[in-house]
PDB file of C-alpha atoms in Angstrom:
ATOM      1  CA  UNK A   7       0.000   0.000   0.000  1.00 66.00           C
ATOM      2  CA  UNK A   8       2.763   2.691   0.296  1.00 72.00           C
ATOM      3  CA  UNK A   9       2.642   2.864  -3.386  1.00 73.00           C
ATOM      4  CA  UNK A  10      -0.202   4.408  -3.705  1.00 74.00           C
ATOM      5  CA  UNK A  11       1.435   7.318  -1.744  1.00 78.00           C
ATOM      6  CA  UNK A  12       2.103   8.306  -4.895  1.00 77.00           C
ATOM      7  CA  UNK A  13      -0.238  10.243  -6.799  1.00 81.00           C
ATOM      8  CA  UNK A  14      -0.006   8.875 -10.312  1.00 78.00           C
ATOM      9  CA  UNK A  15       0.043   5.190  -9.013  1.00 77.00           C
ATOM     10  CA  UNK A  16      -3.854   6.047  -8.323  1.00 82.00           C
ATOM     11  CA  UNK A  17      -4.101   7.650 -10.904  1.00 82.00           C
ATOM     12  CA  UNK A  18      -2.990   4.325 -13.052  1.00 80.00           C
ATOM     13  CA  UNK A  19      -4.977   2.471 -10.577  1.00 82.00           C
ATOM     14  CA  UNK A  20      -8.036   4.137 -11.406  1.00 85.00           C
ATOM     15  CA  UNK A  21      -7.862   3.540 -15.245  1.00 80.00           C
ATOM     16  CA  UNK A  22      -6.904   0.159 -14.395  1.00 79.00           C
ATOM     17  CA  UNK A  23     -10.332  -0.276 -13.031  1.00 81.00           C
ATOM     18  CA  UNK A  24     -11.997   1.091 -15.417  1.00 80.00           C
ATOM     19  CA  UNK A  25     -10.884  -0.876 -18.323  1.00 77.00           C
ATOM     20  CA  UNK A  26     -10.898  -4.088 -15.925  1.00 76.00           C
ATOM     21  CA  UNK A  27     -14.659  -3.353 -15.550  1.00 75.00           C
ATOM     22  CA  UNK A  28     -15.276  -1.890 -18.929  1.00 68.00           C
ATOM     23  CA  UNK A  29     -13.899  -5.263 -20.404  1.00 66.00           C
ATOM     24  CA  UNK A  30     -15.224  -7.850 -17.590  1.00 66.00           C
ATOM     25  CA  UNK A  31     -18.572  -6.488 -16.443  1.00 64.00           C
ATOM     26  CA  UNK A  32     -19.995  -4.410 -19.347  1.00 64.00           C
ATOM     27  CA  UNK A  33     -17.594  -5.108 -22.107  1.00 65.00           C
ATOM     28  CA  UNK A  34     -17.520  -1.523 -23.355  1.00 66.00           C
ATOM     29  CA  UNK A  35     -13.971  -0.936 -23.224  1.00 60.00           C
ATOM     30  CA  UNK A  36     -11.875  -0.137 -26.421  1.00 67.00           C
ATOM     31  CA  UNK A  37      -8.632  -0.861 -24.527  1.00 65.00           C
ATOM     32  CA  UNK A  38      -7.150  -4.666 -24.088  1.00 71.00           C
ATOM     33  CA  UNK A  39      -7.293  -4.769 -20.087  1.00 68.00           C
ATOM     34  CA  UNK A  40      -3.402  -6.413 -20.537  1.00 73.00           C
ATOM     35  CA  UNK A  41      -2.145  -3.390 -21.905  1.00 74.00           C
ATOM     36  CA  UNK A  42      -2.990  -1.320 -19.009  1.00 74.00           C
ATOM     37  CA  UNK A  43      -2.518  -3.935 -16.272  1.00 79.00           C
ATOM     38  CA  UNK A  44       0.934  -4.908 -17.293  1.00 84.00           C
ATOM     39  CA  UNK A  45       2.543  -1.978 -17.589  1.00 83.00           C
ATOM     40  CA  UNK A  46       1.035  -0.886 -14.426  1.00 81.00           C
ATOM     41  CA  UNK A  47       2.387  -3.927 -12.089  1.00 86.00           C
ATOM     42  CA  UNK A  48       5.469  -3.769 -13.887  1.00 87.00           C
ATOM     43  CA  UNK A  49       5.980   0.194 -12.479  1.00 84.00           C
ATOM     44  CA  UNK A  50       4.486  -0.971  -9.183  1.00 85.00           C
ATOM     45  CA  UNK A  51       7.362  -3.605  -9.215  1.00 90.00           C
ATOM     46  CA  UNK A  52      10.137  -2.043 -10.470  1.00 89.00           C
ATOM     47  CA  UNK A  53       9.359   0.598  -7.583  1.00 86.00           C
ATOM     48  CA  UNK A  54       9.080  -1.457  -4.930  1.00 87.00           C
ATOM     49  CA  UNK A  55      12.121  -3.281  -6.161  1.00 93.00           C
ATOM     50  CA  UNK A  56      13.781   0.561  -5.763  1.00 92.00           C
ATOM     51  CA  UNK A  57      12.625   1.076  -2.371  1.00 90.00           C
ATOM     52  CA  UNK A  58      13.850  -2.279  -1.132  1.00 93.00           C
ATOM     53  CA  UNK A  59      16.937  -1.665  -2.094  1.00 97.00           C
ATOM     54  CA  UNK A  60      16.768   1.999  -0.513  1.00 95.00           C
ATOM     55  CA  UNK A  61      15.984   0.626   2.680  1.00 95.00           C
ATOM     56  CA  UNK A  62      18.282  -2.205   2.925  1.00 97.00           C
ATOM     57  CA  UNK A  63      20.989   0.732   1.816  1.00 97.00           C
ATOM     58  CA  UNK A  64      19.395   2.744   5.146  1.00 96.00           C
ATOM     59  CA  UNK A  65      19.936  -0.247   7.303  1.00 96.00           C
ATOM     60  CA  UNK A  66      23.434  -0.953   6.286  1.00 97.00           C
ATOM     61  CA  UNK A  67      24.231   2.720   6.849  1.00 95.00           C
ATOM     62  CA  UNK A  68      22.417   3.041  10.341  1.00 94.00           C
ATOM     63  CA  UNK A  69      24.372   0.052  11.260  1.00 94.00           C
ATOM     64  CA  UNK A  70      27.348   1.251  10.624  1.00 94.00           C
ATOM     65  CA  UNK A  71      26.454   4.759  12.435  1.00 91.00           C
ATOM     66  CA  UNK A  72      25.296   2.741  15.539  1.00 91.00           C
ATOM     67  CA  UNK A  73      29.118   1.306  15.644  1.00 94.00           C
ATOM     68  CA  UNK A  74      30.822   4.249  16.046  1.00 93.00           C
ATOM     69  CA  UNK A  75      32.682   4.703  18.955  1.00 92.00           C
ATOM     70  CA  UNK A  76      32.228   7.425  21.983  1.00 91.00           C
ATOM     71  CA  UNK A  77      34.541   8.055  25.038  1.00 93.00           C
ATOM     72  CA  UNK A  78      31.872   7.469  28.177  1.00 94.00           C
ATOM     73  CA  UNK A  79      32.802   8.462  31.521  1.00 94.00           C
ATOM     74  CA  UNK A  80      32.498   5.135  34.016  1.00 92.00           C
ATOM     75  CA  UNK A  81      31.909   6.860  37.071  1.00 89.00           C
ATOM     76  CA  UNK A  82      32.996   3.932  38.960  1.00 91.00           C
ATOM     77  CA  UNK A  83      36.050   3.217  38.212  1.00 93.00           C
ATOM     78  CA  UNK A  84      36.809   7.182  37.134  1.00 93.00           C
ATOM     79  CA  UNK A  85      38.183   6.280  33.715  1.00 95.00           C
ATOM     80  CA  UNK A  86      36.783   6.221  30.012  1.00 95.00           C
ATOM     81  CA  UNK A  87      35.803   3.549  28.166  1.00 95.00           C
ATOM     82  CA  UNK A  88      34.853   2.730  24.514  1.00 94.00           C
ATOM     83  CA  UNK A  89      31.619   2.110  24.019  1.00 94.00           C
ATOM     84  CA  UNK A  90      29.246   2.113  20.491  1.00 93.00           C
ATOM     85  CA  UNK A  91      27.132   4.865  19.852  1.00 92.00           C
ATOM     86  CA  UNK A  92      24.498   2.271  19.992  1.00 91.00           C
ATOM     87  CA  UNK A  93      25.277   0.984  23.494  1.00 92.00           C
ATOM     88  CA  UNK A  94      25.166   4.801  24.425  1.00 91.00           C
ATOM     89  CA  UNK A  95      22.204   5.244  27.125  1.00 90.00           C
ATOM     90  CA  UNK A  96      20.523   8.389  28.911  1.00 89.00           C
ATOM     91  CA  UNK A  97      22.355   9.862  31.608  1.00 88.00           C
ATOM     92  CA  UNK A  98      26.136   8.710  30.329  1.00 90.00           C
ATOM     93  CA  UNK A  99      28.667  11.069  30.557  1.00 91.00           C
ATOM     94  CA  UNK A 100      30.549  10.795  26.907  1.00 91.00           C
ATOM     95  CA  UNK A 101      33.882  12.939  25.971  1.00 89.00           C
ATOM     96  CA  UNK A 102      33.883  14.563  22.417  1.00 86.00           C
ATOM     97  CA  UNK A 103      37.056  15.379  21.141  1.00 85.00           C
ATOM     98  CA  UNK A 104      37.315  18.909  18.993  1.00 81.00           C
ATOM     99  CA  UNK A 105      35.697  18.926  15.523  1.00 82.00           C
ATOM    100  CA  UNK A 106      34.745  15.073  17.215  1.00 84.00           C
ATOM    101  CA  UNK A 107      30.908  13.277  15.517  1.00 85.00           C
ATOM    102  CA  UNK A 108      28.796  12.563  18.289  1.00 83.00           C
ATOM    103  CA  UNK A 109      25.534  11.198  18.146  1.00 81.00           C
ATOM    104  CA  UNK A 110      22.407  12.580  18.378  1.00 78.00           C
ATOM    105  CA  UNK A 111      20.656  14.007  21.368  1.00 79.00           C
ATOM    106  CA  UNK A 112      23.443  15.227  23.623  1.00 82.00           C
ATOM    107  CA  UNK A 113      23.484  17.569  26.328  1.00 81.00           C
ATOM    108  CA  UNK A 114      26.838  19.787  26.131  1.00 81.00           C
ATOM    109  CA  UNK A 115      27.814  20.383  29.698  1.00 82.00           C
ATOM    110  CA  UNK A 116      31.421  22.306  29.123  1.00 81.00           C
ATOM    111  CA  UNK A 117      33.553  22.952  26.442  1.00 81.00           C
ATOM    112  CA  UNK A 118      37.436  22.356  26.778  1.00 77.00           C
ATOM    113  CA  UNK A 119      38.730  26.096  25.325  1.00 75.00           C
ATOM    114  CA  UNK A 120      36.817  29.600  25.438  1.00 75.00           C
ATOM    115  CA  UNK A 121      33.430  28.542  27.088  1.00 76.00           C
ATOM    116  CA  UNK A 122      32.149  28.501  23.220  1.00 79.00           C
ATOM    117  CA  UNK A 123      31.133  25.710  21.195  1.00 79.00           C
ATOM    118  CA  UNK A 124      29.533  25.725  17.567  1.00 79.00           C
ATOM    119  CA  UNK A 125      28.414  22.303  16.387  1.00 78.00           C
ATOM    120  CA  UNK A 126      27.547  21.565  12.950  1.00 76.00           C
ATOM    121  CA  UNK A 127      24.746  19.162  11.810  1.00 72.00           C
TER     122      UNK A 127
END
């Protein structure tokens, strides 16, 4: 069903129909039904086929982001430890090196120079 997110898929789902029913039910349709159905589940295909491979690219990607590494604070034994960015959890202390990636939804506590920090997204 997400591709009829797209406008012109129901658009090419409507005429669909209407040749489907125009040859089935009244037989008043000048058009062959094939010629409309096949080229429409071919684009329907060929499109999902696209957005499969989209999202398996988005997985591989997000899987490699979640395996960064971060510095966190172990409070415990006072020392830093490596952890993945996916292991990261709320209330950890991490340490971001200068011009450092960090991952998302941080709250910067002190900056190492000049009490200024500008972070780029």
């Amino acid at each position: 069903f997400n591709q009829f997110k797209r406008i012109a898929n129901i658009y090419f789902l409507f005429i669909a129909v209407i040749v489907l029913f125009g040859t089935f039910v009244v037989d008043f349709s000048p058009k062959d039904w094939k010629s409309k159905i096949g080229p429409f589940v071919l684009v329907l295909f060929w499109t999902a086929c696209k957005d499969l491979y989209e999202d398996l690219q988005r997985r591989k990607d997000d899987r490699e982001e979640n395996m960064r590494i971060a510095k966190k604070f172990n409070a415990d034994l006072q020392t830093l430890e490596d952890v993945c960015w996916c292991d990261v959890l709320v209330g950890d202390v991490l340490l971001i090196p200068c011009d450092g990636a960090f991952p998302a939804d941080l709250l910067l506590l002190k900056t190492a120079e000049d009490e200024t920090a500008f972070i780029s997204t």
